[in-house]
PDB file of C-alpha atoms in Angstrom:
ATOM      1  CA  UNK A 191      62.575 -39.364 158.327  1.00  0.00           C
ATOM      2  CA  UNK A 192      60.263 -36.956 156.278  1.00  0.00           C
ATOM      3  CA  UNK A 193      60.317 -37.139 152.767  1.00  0.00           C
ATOM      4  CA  UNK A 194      57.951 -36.280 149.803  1.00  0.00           C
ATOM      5  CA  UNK A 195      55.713 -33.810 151.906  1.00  0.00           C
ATOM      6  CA  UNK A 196      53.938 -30.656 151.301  1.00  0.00           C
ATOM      7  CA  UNK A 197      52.227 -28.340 153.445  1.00  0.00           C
ATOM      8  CA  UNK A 198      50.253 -25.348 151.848  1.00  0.00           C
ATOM      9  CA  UNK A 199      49.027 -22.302 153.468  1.00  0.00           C
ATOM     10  CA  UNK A 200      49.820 -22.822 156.876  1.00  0.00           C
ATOM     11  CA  UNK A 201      49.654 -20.563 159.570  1.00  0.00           C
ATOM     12  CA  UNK A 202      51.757 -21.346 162.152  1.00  0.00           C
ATOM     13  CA  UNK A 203      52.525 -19.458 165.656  1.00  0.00           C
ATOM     14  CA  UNK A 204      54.110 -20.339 168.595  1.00  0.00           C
ATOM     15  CA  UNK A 205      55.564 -18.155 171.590  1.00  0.00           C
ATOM     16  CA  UNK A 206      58.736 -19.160 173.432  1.00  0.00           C
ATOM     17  CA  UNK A 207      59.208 -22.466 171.725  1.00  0.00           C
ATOM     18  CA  UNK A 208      61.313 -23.212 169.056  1.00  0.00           C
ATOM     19  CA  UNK A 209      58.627 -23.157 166.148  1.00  0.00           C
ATOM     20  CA  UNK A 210      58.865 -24.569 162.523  1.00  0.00           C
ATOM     21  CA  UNK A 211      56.308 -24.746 159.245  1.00  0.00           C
ATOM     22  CA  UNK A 212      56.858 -28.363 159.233  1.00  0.00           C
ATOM     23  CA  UNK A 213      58.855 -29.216 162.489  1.00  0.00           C
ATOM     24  CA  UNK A 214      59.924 -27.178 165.301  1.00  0.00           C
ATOM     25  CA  UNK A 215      62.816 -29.251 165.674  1.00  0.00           C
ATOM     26  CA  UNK A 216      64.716 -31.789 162.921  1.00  0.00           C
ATOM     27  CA  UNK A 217      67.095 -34.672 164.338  1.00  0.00           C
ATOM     28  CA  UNK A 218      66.781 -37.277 161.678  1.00  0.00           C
ATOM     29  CA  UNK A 219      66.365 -36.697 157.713  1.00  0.00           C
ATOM     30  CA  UNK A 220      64.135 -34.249 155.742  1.00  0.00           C
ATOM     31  CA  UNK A 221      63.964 -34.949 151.833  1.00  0.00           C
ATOM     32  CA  UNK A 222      61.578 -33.528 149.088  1.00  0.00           C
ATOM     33  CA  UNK A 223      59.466 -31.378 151.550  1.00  0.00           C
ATOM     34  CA  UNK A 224      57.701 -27.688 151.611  1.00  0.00           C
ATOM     35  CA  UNK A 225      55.713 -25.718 152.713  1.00  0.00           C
ATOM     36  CA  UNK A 226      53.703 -22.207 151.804  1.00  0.00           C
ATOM     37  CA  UNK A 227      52.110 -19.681 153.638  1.00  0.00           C
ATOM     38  CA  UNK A 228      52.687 -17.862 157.224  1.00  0.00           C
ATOM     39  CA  UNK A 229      54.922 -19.393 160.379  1.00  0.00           C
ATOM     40  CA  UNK A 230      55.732 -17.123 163.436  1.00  0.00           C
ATOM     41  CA  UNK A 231      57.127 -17.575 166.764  1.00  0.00           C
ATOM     42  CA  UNK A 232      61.019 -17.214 168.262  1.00  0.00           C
ATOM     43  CA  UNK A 233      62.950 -18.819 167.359  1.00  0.00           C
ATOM     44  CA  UNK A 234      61.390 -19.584 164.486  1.00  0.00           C
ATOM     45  CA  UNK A 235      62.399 -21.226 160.084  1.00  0.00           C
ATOM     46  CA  UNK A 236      59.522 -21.510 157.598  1.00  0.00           C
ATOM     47  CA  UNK A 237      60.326 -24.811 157.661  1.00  0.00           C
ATOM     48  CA  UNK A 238      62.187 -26.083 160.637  1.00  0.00           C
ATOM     49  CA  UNK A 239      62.970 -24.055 164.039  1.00  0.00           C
ATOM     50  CA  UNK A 240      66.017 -25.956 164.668  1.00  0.00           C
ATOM     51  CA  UNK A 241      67.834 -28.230 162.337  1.00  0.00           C
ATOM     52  CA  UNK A 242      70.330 -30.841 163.800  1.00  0.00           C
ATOM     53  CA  UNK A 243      69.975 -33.442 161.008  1.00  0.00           C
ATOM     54  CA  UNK A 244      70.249 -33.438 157.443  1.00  0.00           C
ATOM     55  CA  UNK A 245      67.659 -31.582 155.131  1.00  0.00           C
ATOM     56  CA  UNK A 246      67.602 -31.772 151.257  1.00  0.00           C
ATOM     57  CA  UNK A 247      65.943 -30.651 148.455  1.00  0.00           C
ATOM     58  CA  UNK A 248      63.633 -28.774 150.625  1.00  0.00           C
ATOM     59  CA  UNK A 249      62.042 -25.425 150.563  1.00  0.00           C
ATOM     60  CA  UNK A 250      59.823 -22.561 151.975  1.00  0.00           C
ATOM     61  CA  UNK A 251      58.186 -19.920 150.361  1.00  0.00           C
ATOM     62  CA  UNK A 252      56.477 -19.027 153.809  1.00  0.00           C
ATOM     63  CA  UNK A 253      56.387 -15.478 154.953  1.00  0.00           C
ATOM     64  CA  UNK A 254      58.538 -15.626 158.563  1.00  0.00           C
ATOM     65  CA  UNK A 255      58.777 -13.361 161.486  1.00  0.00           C
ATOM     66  CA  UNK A 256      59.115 -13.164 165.382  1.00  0.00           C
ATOM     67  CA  UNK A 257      56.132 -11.851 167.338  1.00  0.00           C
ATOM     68  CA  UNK A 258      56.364  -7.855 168.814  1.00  0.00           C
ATOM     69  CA  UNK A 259      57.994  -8.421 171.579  1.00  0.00           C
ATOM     70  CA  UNK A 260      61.149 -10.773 172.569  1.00  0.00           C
ATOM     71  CA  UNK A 261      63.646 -11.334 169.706  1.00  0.00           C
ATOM     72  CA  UNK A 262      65.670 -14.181 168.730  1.00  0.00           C
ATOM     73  CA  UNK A 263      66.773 -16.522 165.741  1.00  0.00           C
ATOM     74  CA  UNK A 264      64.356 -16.272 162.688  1.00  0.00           C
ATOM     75  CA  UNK A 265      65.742 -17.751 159.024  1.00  0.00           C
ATOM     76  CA  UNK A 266      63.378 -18.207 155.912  1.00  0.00           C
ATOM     77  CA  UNK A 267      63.990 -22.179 156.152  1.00  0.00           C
ATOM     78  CA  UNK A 268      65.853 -22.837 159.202  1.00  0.00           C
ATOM     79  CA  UNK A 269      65.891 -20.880 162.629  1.00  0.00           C
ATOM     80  CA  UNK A 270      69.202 -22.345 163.431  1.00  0.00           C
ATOM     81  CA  UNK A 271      71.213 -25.172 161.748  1.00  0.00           C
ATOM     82  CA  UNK A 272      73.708 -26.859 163.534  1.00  0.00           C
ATOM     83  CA  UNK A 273      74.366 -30.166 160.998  1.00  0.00           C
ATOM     84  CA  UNK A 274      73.424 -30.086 157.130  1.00  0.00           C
ATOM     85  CA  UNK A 275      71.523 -27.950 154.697  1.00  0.00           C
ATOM     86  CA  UNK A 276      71.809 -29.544 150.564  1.00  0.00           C
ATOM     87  CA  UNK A 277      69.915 -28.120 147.435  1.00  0.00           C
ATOM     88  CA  UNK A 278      67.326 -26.208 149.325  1.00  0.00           C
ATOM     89  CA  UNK A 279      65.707 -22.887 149.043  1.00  0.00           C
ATOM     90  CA  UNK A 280      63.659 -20.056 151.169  1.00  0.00           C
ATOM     91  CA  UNK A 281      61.577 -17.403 148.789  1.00  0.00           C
ATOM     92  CA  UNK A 282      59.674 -15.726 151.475  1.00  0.00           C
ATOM     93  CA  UNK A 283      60.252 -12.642 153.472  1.00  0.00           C
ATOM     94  CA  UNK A 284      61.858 -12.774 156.606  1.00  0.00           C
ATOM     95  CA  UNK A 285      61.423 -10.443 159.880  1.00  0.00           C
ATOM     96  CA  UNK A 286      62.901 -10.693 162.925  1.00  0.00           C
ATOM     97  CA  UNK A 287      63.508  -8.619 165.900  1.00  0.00           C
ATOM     98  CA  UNK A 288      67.016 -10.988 166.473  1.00  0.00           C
ATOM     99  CA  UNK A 289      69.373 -12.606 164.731  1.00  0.00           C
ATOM    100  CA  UNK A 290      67.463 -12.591 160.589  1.00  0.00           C
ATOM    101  CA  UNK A 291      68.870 -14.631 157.816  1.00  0.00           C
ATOM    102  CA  UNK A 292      67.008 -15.493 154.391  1.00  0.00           C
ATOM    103  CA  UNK A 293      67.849 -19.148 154.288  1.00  0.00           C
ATOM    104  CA  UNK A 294      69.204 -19.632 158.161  1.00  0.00           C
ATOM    105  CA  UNK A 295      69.415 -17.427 160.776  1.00  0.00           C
ATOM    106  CA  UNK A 296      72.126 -18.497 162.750  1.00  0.00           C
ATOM    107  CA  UNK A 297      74.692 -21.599 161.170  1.00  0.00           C
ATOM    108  CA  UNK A 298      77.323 -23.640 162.525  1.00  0.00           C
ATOM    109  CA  UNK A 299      77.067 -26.652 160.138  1.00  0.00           C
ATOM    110  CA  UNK A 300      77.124 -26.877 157.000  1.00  0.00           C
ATOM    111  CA  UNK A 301      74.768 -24.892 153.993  1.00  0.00           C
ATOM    112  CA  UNK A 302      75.642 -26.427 150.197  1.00  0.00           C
ATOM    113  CA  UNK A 303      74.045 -25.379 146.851  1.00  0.00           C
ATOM    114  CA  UNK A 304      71.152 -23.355 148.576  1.00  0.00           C
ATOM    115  CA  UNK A 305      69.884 -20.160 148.232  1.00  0.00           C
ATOM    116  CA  UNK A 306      67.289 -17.190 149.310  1.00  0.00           C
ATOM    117  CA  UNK A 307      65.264 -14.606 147.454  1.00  0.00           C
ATOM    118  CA  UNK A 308      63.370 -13.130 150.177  1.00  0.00           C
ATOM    119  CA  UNK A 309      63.272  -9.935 151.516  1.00  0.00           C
ATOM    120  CA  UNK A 310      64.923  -9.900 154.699  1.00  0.00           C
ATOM    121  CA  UNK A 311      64.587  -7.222 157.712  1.00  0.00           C
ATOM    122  CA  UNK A 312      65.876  -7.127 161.135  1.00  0.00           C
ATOM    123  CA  UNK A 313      64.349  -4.779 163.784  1.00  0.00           C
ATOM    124  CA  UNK A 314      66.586  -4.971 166.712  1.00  0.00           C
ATOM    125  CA  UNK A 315      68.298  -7.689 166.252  1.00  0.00           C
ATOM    126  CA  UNK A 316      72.600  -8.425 166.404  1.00  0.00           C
ATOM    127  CA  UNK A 317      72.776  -9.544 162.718  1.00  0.00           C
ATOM    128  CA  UNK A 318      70.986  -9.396 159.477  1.00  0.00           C
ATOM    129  CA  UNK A 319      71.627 -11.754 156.353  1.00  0.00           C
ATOM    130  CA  UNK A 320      70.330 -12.122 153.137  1.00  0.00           C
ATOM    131  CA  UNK A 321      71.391 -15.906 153.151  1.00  0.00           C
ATOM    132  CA  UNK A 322      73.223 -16.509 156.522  1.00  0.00           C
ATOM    133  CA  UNK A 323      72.679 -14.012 159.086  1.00  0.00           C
ATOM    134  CA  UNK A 324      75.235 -15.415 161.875  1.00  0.00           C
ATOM    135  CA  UNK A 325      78.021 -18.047 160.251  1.00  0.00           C
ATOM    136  CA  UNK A 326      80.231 -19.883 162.159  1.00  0.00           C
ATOM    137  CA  UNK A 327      80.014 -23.099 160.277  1.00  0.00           C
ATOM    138  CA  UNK A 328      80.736 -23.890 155.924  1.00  0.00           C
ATOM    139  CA  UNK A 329      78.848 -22.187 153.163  1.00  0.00           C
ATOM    140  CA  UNK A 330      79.285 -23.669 149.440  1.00  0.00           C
ATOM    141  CA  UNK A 331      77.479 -23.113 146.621  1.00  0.00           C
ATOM    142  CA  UNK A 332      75.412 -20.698 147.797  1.00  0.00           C
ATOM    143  CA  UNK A 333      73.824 -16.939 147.344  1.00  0.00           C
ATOM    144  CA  UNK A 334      71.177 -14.973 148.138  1.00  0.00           C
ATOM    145  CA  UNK A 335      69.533 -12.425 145.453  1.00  0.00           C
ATOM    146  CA  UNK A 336      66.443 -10.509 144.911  1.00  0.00           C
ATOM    147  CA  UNK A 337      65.864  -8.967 148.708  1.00  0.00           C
ATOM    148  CA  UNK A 338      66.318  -6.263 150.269  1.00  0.00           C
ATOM    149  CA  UNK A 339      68.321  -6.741 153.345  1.00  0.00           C
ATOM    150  CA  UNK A 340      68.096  -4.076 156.058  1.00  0.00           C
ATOM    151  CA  UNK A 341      69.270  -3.913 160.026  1.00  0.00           C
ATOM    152  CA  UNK A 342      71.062  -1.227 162.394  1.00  0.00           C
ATOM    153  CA  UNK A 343      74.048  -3.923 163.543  1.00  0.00           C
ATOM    154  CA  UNK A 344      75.562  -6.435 161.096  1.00  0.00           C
ATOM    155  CA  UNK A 345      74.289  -6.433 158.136  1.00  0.00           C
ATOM    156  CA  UNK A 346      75.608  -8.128 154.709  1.00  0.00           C
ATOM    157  CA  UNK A 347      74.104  -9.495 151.210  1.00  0.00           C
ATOM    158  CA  UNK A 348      74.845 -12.702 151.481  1.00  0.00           C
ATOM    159  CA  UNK A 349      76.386 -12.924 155.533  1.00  0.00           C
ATOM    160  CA  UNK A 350      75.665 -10.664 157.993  1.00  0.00           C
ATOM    161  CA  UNK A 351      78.876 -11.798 160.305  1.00  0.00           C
ATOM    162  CA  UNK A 352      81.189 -14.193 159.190  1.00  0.00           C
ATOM    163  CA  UNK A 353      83.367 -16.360 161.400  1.00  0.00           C
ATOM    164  CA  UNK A 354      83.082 -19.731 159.736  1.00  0.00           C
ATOM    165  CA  UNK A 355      84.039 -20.315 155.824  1.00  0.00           C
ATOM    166  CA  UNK A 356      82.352 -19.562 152.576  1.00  0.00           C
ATOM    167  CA  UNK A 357      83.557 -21.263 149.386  1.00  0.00           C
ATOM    168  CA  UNK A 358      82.248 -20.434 145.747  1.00  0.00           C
TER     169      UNK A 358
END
């Protein structure tokens, strides 16, 4: 369990691993965290690479983005999330040469009263969101504004492709 944690102008890289601002992979419970500043690798969230527990009230205003060569999952918070997302945020931009999403790059849980602001560009990559960029799992609650959102595949606003549900 992490709770009530900041991190401030980090700079974060890592090749080939899954790589996170604050972890590069979350099993248990994240509450009341954030970080700022710069977090690179693939695959790769501003503020966890992998999310298979619970995170709320969290955010990231960190700058994110996959190194030059290679290409996978990059989100403004959360590389991929596979469990549960709650009242969280991502404000920074978001570059990746795979799958790009402003809040979470690729999502089969769930993502509730969240949202992203960030710009958000993908290079190569399959899909491009300016919340979700791959959804498979539940979105409520939820938007992205503010970004631009650019790609050559799938590209959307809010989802860039849509195979799971997204409510209000």
């Amino acid at each position: 369990s992490v709770s009530n944690l900041g991190l401030t102008d980090i700079a974060i890289t890592g090749a080939g691993y899954i790589v996170g601002g604050l972890a590069g992979q979350n099993g248990g419970t994240i509450t009341n965290a954030y970080v700022t500043g710069s977090v690179q690798g693939a695959p790769v969230g501003g503020l966890v690479g992998k999310n298979t527990g619970t995170i709320t009230r969290s955010y990231s205003t960190a700058t994110v983005s996959q190194p030059a060569v290679g290409g996978d999952v990059v989100g403004g918070l959360v590389g991929e999330n596979t469990n549960e997302i709650t009242l969280s945020y991502a404000t920074g931009d978001v570059t990746g040469r795979g799958t790009a999403g402003g809040l979470v790059g690729k999502n089969s849980g769930s993502i509730a009263l969240s949202y992203a602001t960030g710009a958000v560009t993908g290079t190569i990559g399959t899909d491009v969101g300016g919340l979700v960029a791959d959804n498979a799992g539940a979105i409520s609650n939820s938007y992205a504004t503010g970004g631009a959102v650019s790609g050559n595949m799938s590209v959307g606003g809010l989802v860039g492709m849509n195979t799971g549900a997204i409510t209000q």
